[in-house]
Amino acid sequence: MSTRTDALTRREQILGEAARLFAERGFHGVGVDEIGAAVGISGPGLYRHFAGKDAMLAELLVGISERLYRGGRRCLAESAESGLGPAAALDVLVGRHIDFALDDRALITLHDRELDRLRDSDRKLVRQLQRQYVELWVGVVREVHPALPEKEARAAVHAVFGLLNSTPHLSRPSALPDRETTAALLHRMARGALVAAAEAAAERAAGRSAAAM
């Protein structure tokens, strides 16, 4: 007898294969039958889990936006409960996003290529969740670098996301360092970019002060 856990696991399998195939060949280049074959069920059998490909795409893109935002909120709450300072909390936030960037490359590709295929309500929800996620980062970044103006902090956060989310465009995985080394490199680069933004803001502030004397 099928259990709820079995059903959830099957849905996750379907979504995982759909993400991989959509990323490799494009949304319109993949049929329902192919997704079904990848998880060992008939194409029509997928309709017991999803209304169709559009529903799969929406769940993938809305789902990852929800996971990042809610996971970010949870990580900041747990950092505060553990007594971690802002710098340590930011390190945890960066590390979580790096895990996403390394482990869910197909979803990054899907977002870049297929977001406009979502119906308006789903696309707006994705954008809303993304803005909320950005603001989580902005708040922590400004705690670590209080001299960094809010607009510049937001621009720096978007730039860091661009850096970390570039993983689908990197060379073949076999040509990269091991995962631990790659994650550490991305972490140093992300934190370095934020430090550079704060230093640039401080230099400008110092220049304005000197000019006013």
XYZ file of C-alpha atoms in Angstrom:
213
model
C 0.000 0.000 0.000
C 1.362 3.429 -0.939
C 2.087 5.797 1.960
C 2.178 9.583 2.033
C 5.970 9.389 2.387
C 6.167 7.211 -0.741
C 4.049 9.749 -2.654
C 6.235 12.649 -1.572
C 9.357 10.730 -2.519
C 7.949 9.968 -5.964
C 7.055 13.637 -6.477
C 10.598 14.604 -5.551
C 11.987 12.060 -8.000
C 9.780 13.405 -10.771
C 10.765 17.001 -10.036
C 14.443 16.110 -9.913
C 14.363 14.439 -13.316
C 12.171 17.172 -14.787
C 14.650 19.816 -13.625
C 17.556 17.915 -15.140
C 15.845 17.344 -18.475
C 14.417 20.871 -18.744
C 17.871 22.319 -18.022
C 19.576 20.071 -20.559
C 17.113 20.366 -23.446
C 14.747 23.217 -22.679
C 11.165 23.112 -21.445
C 9.659 22.511 -24.902
C 12.313 19.944 -25.780
C 11.106 17.454 -23.172
C 7.913 15.410 -23.222
C 5.932 14.051 -20.300
C 6.676 10.500 -21.478
C 10.424 11.158 -21.210
C 10.111 12.467 -17.666
C 8.048 9.419 -16.766
C 10.596 7.061 -18.315
C 13.381 8.709 -16.290
C 11.622 7.759 -13.041
C 10.281 4.416 -14.213
C 6.593 5.218 -14.648
C 4.402 5.805 -17.694
C 3.893 9.329 -18.962
C 0.171 9.251 -18.147
C 1.108 8.043 -14.655
C 2.707 11.431 -13.989
C -0.723 13.013 -14.081
C -1.468 11.380 -10.741
C 1.178 13.704 -9.291
C 1.142 16.791 -11.546
C -1.358 18.372 -13.911
C 1.368 18.665 -16.543
C 4.767 20.136 -17.360
C 3.660 23.667 -16.490
C 2.782 22.524 -12.976
C 6.194 20.852 -12.602
C 8.008 23.989 -13.711
C 5.995 26.166 -11.333
C 6.658 23.861 -8.391
C 10.362 23.778 -9.192
C 10.827 27.539 -9.451
C 8.445 28.615 -6.702
C 9.731 25.780 -4.534
C 13.395 26.747 -4.706
C 12.584 30.400 -4.013
C 10.585 29.364 -0.951
C 13.344 27.021 0.191
C 16.029 29.699 -0.040
C 13.977 32.348 1.748
C 12.623 30.133 4.506
C 15.969 28.418 4.950
C 17.669 31.811 5.201
C 15.217 32.965 7.865
C 15.700 29.746 9.784
C 19.475 29.962 9.614
C 19.479 33.547 10.934
C 17.103 32.599 13.754
C 19.259 29.630 14.711
C 22.400 31.787 14.542
C 20.818 34.308 16.917
C 19.696 31.558 19.308
C 23.240 30.150 19.296
C 24.701 33.553 20.100
C 26.540 33.891 16.794
C 27.531 37.410 15.814
C 26.573 39.019 12.488
C 29.811 37.970 10.743
C 29.336 34.317 11.684
C 25.661 34.478 10.689
C 26.665 35.892 7.308
C 29.136 33.040 6.860
C 26.320 30.550 7.480
C 24.080 32.356 4.984
C 26.820 32.375 2.349
C 27.524 28.698 2.964
C 23.871 27.756 2.519
C 23.657 29.584 -0.778
C 26.854 27.928 -1.982
C 25.342 24.522 -1.221
C 22.383 25.496 -3.413
C 24.633 26.824 -6.180
C 26.705 23.638 -6.273
C 23.939 21.086 -5.762
C 21.046 22.619 -7.719
C 22.660 23.930 -10.896
C 19.749 22.729 -13.000
C 17.372 24.982 -11.056
C 19.595 28.005 -11.675
C 19.537 27.230 -15.394
C 15.763 26.780 -15.301
C 15.268 30.112 -13.568
C 17.424 31.914 -16.127
C 15.741 30.335 -19.146
C 12.193 29.499 -18.188
C 10.947 31.957 -15.544
C 8.899 33.869 -18.126
C 6.962 30.690 -18.927
C 5.289 30.753 -15.513
C 1.821 32.201 -15.233
C 1.803 35.745 -13.851
C 0.786 34.802 -10.305
C 3.577 32.230 -9.950
C 6.173 34.541 -11.481
C 5.163 37.349 -9.122
C 5.432 34.969 -6.163
C 8.936 33.949 -7.224
C 9.967 37.600 -7.502
C 8.447 38.426 -4.118
C 10.273 35.559 -2.404
C 13.511 36.564 -4.089
C 13.172 40.164 -2.877
C 12.545 38.951 0.657
C 15.600 36.708 0.451
C 17.737 39.607 -0.751
C 16.558 41.745 2.166
C 17.613 39.027 4.632
C 21.112 39.324 3.243
C 21.059 43.114 3.148
C 20.182 43.266 6.830
C 23.043 40.988 7.870
C 25.554 42.598 5.491
C 24.820 46.020 6.989
C 25.290 44.653 10.490
C 28.724 43.393 9.471
C 29.529 46.520 7.431
C 27.480 49.335 9.044
C 29.111 52.055 6.926
C 27.792 50.462 3.739
C 24.690 52.389 2.541
C 21.551 50.316 2.072
C 21.353 50.721 -1.708
C 25.000 49.765 -2.114
C 24.565 46.804 0.205
C 21.645 45.627 -1.934
C 23.672 46.035 -5.126
C 26.554 44.114 -3.553
C 24.229 41.275 -2.507
C 22.865 40.991 -6.052
C 26.437 40.920 -7.358
C 27.341 38.131 -4.943
C 24.317 36.139 -6.089
C 25.508 36.600 -9.663
C 28.910 35.265 -8.659
C 27.595 32.247 -6.770
C 24.862 31.449 -9.292
C 27.403 31.294 -12.106
C 28.071 27.613 -11.296
C 26.062 26.266 -14.280
C 28.443 28.180 -16.543
C 31.597 26.743 -15.018
C 33.597 24.057 -16.748
C 32.662 20.387 -16.556
C 32.444 19.245 -12.930
C 35.330 16.847 -13.528
C 37.555 19.789 -14.511
C 36.855 21.695 -11.272
C 38.514 21.263 -7.883
C 36.759 18.931 -5.467
C 33.512 20.158 -3.934
C 35.056 21.255 -0.648
C 37.750 23.292 -2.390
C 35.244 24.867 -4.798
C 32.896 25.767 -1.933
C 35.727 27.349 0.050
C 36.849 29.347 -2.995
C 33.328 30.639 -3.642
C 32.976 31.533 0.027
C 36.180 33.589 0.037
C 35.167 35.348 -3.174
C 31.688 36.184 -1.869
C 32.953 37.600 1.414
C 35.738 39.426 -0.440
C 33.205 41.098 -2.735
C 31.226 42.372 0.257
C 34.376 43.650 1.955
C 35.381 45.419 -1.264
C 31.965 47.126 -1.429
C 32.311 48.307 2.177
C 35.850 49.560 1.610
C 34.786 51.480 -1.501
C 31.971 53.140 0.460
C 34.382 54.041 3.271
C 36.857 55.550 0.807
C 34.151 57.699 -0.752
C 32.992 58.864 2.665
C 36.567 59.729 3.626
C 37.017 61.645 0.365
C 33.873 63.669 0.967
C 34.991 64.472 4.503
C 38.399 65.602 3.278
C 36.842 67.766 0.563
C 34.588 69.459 3.102
C 37.507 70.493 5.330
